[in-house]
Short mmCIF file of C-alpha atoms in Angstrom, two decimals:
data_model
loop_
_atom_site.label_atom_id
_atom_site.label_comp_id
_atom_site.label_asym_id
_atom_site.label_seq_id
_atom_site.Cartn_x
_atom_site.Cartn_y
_atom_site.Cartn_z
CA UNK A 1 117.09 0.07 142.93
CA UNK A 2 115.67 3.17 144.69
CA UNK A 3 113.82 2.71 148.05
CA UNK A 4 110.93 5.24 146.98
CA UNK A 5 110.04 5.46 143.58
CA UNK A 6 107.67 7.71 141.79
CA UNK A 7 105.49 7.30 138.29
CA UNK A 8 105.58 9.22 136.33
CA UNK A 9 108.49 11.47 136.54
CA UNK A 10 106.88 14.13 134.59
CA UNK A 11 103.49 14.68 133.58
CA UNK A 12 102.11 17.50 131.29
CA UNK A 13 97.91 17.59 131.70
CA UNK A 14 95.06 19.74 129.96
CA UNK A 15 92.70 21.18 133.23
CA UNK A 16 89.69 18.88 134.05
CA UNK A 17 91.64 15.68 133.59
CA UNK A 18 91.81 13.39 136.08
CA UNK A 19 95.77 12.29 136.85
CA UNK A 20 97.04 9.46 139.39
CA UNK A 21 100.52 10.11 140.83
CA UNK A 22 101.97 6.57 142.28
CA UNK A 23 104.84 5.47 144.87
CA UNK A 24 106.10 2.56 145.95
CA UNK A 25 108.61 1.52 148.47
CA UNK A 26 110.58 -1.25 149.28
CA UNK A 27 111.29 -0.19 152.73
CA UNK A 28 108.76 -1.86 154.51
CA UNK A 29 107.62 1.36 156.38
CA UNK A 30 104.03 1.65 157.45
CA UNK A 31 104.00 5.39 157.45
CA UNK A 32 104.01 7.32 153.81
CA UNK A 33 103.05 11.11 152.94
CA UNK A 34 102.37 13.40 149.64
CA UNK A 35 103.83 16.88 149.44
CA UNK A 36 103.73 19.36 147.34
CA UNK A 37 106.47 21.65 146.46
CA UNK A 38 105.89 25.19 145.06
CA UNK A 39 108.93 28.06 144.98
CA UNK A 40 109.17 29.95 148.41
CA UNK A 41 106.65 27.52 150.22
CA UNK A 42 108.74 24.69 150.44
CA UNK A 43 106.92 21.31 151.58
CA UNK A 44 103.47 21.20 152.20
CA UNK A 45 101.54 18.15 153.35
CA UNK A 46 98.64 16.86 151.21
CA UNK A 47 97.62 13.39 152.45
CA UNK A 48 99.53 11.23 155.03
CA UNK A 49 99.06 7.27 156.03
CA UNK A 50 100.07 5.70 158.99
CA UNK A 51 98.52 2.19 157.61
CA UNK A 52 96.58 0.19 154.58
CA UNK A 53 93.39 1.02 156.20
CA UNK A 54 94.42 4.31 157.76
CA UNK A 55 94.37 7.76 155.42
CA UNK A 56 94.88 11.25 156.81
CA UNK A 57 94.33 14.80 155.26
CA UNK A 58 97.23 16.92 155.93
CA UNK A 59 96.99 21.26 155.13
CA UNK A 60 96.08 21.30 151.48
CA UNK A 61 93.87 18.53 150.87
CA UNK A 62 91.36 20.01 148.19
CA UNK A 63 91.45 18.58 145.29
CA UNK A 64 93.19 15.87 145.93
CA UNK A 65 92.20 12.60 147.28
CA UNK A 66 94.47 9.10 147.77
CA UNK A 67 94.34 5.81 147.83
CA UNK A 68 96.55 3.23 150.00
CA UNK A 69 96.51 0.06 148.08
CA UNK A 70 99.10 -1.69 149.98
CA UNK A 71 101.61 -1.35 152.77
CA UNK A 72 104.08 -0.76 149.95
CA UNK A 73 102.07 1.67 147.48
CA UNK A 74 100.26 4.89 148.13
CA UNK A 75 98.32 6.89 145.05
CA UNK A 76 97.15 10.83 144.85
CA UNK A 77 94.79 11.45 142.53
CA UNK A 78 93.83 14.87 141.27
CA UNK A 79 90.15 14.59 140.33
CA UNK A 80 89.91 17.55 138.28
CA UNK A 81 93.60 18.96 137.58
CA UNK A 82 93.34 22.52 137.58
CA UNK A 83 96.33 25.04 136.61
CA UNK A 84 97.64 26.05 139.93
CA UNK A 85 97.94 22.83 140.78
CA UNK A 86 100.93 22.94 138.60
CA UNK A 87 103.60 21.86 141.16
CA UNK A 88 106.85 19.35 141.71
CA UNK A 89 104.73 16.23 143.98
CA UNK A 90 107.01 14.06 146.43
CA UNK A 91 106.37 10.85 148.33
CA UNK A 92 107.59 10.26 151.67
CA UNK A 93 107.78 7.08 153.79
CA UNK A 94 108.61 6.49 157.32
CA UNK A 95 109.26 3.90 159.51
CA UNK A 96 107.85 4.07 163.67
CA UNK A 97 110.62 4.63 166.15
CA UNK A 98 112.07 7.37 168.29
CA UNK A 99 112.41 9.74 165.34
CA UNK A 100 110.45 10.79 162.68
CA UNK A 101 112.54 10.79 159.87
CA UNK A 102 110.94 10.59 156.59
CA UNK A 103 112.73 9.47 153.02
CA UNK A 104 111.63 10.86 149.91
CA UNK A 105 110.92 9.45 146.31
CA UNK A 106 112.11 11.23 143.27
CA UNK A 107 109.44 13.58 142.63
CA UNK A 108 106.75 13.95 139.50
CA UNK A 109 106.60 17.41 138.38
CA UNK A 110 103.03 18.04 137.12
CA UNK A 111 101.97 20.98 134.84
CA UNK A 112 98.47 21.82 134.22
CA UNK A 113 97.54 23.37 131.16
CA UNK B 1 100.08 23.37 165.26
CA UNK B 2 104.08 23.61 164.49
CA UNK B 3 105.21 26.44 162.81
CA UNK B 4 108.78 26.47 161.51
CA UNK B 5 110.84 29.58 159.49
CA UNK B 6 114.18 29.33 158.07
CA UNK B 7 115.99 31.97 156.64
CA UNK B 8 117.63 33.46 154.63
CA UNK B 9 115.77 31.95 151.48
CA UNK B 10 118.80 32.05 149.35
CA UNK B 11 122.53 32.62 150.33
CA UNK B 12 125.82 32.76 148.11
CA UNK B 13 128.76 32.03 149.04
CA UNK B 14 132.43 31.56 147.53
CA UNK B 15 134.22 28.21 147.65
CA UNK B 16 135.59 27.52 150.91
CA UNK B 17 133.70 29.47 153.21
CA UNK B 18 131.34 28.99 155.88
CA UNK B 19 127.88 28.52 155.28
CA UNK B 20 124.90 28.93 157.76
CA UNK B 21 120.98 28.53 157.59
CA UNK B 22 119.08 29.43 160.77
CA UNK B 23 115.18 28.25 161.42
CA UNK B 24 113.25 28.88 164.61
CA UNK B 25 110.58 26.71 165.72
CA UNK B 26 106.77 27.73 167.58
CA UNK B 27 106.40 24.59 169.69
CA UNK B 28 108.34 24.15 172.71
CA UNK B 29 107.12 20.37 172.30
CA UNK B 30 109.20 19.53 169.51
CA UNK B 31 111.87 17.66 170.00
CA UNK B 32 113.38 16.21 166.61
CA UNK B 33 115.07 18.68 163.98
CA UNK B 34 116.47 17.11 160.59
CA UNK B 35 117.86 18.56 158.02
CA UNK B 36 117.42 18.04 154.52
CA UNK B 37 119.49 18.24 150.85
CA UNK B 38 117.43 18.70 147.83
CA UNK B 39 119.70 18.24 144.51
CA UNK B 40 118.23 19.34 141.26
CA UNK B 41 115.91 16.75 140.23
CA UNK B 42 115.59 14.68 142.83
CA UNK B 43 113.77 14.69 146.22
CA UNK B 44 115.10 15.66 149.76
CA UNK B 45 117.57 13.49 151.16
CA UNK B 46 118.43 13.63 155.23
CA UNK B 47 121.31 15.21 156.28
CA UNK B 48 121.60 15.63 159.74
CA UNK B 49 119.43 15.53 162.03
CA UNK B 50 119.55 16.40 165.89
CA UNK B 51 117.15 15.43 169.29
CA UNK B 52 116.60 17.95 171.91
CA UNK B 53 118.94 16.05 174.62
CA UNK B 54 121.93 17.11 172.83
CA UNK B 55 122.89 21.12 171.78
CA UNK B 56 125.41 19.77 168.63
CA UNK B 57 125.96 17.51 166.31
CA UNK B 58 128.79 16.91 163.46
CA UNK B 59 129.50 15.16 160.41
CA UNK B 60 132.66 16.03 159.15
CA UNK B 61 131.79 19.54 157.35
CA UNK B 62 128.39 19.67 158.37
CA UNK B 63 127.28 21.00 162.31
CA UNK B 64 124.03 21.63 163.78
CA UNK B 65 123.32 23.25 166.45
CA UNK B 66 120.28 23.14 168.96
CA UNK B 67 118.97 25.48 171.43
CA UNK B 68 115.79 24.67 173.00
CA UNK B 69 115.67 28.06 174.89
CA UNK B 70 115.51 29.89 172.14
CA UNK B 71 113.80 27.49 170.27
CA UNK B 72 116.31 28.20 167.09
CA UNK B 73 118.47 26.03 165.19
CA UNK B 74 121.00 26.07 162.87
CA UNK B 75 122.94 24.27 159.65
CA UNK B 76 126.86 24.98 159.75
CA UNK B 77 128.53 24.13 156.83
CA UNK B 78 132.52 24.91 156.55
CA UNK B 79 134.92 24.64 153.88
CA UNK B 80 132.05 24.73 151.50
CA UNK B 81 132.04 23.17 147.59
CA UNK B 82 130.38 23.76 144.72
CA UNK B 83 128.60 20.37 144.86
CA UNK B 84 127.18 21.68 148.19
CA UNK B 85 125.21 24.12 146.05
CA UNK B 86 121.19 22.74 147.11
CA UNK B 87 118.17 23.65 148.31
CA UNK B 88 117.90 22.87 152.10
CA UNK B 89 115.22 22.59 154.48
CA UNK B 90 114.97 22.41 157.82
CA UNK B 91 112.05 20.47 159.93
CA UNK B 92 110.74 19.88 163.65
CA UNK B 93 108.78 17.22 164.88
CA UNK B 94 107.36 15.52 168.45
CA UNK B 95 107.56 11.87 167.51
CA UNK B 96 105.51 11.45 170.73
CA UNK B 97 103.17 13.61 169.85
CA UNK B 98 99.83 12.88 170.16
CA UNK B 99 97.21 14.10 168.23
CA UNK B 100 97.05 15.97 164.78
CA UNK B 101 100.67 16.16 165.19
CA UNK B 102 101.62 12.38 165.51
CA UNK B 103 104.08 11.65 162.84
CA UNK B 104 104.28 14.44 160.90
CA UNK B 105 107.15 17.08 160.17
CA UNK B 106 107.32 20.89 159.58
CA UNK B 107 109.07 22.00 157.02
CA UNK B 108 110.81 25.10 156.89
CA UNK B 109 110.22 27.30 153.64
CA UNK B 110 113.94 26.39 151.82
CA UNK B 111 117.60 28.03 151.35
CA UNK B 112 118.84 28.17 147.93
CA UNK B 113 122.26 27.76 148.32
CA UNK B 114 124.88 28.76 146.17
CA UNK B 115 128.65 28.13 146.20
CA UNK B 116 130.75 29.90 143.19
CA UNK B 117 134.06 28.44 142.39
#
C-alpha cells in the first residue's frame, strides 16, 4: 500500500461548490503540506502542518482553508471552487531530522467548471 | 524568503546522451538541495538529494553537483533512457531555519525532459 494517498484522484466540479481534497499517510510523520501544481509554475505551497493542533498558510492560501484531523490525515477544502482553481493538488509529508525531505501522495487533479 | 530558478524548462535529448538541469538558489542560508522525478500521473518522487558539506553526489547514472559560491546546482544524468523522460524539479531548504522558513522547500519551476529513442 502507498505511504501517501490521495481521494479522490480526479474530481470534475461546477464553480461555487464546495470540494474537500483528503490525504492520509502511514508514515507516521508529523509534518504534511498541500501544493498546487499549474504548467510553468511548478509547486506552490498552499497550507503546511507541522502538528494536529498546528496549521500554517503557505504563498497561495486564498481560497482555500484545511483541516488536520489527525497526525495521519490532513484535508483542503475549497470553499467556493472557482475556475482557475483548476489545477493537479499534491500532499506532502515529512518527517523532523537533519533534512527536509518531503514525500508526495498521488495527486487529485481538480477541474472547475 | 527562498527563491529558486531552474532552467531550461524543457530539454530533449536522444537516447544515450547526457542530460543536465541547472537551478540557482537566493539564500546563502540554504543548505539542503533535493531533487525530484515526477512520472505522468503520479506525484514527485526524491531522487537525489545533496547537503552543503559536500560539492557531489552519485547514484549510478544520476550526479549532482553543489556549489555554494555560486549558489548554483545541478542534475547530471548520463547514458540517458527513454524511461528517464519526466518532469524534474529541483528544491532548497534550511532545515534549521527558523522562522517562516522552518520546514519548508522551494521548488524550482520544472524541466520537461525528453529522451527519443
Amino acid at each position: 500500500d502507498a505511504d501517501v494517498t490521495q481521494t479522490p484522484r480526479n474530481r470534475i466540479t461546477k464553480t461555487g461548490k464546495r470540494i474537500m481534497l483528503e490525504c492520509s499517510q502511514t508514515k507516521g510523520h508529523d509534518r504534511m503540506y498541500w501544493y498546487r501544481q499549474d504548467p510553468g509554475l511548478g509547486l506552490r505551497l498552499i497550507y503546511y502542518s507541522f502538528d494536529v493542533k498546528d496549521i500554517n498558510k503557505g504563498e497561495i492560501s486564498d481560497g482555500y482553508s484545511v483541516s488536520r484531523q489527525a497526525q495521519a490525515k490532513f484535508s483542503l477544502s475549497l470553499e467556493s471552487a472557482i475556475p482557475n482553481q483548476t489545477a493537479l493538488y499534491f500532499c506532502a509529508t515529512a518527517g523532523t531530522g537533519s533534512t527536509d525531505t518531503q514525500y508526495f501522495g498521488p495527486g487529485t487533479r481538480l477541474t472547475v467548471l | 524568503g527562498e527563491n529558486v530558478e531552474q532552467h531550461p524548462s524543457t530539454l530533449s535529448v536522444q537516447e544515450g546522451d547526457s542530460a543536465v538541469i541547472k537551478c540557482t538558489y537566493s539564500d546563502s542560508a540554504s543548505n539542503y538541495f533535493p531533487w525530484y522525478k515526477q512520472e505522468l500521473g503520479k506525484g514527485p518522487q526524491l531522487i537525489i538529494d545533496i547537503r552543503s558539506n559536500v560539492g557531489e553526489k552519485k547514484d549510478q547514472r544520476i550526479a549532482v553537483t553543489l556549489n555554494k559560491t555560486a549558489k548554483h546546482f545541478s542534475l547530471h544524468i548520463t547514458e540517458t533512457q527513454p524511461e528517464d523522460s519526466a518532469v524534474y524539479f529541483c528544491a532548497a531548504s534550511n532545515p534549521h531555519a527558523g522562522g517562516t522558513s522552518y520546514g519548508k522547500l522551494t521548488f524550482g519551476q520544472g524541466t520537461i525532459l525528453t529522451v527519443h529513442p
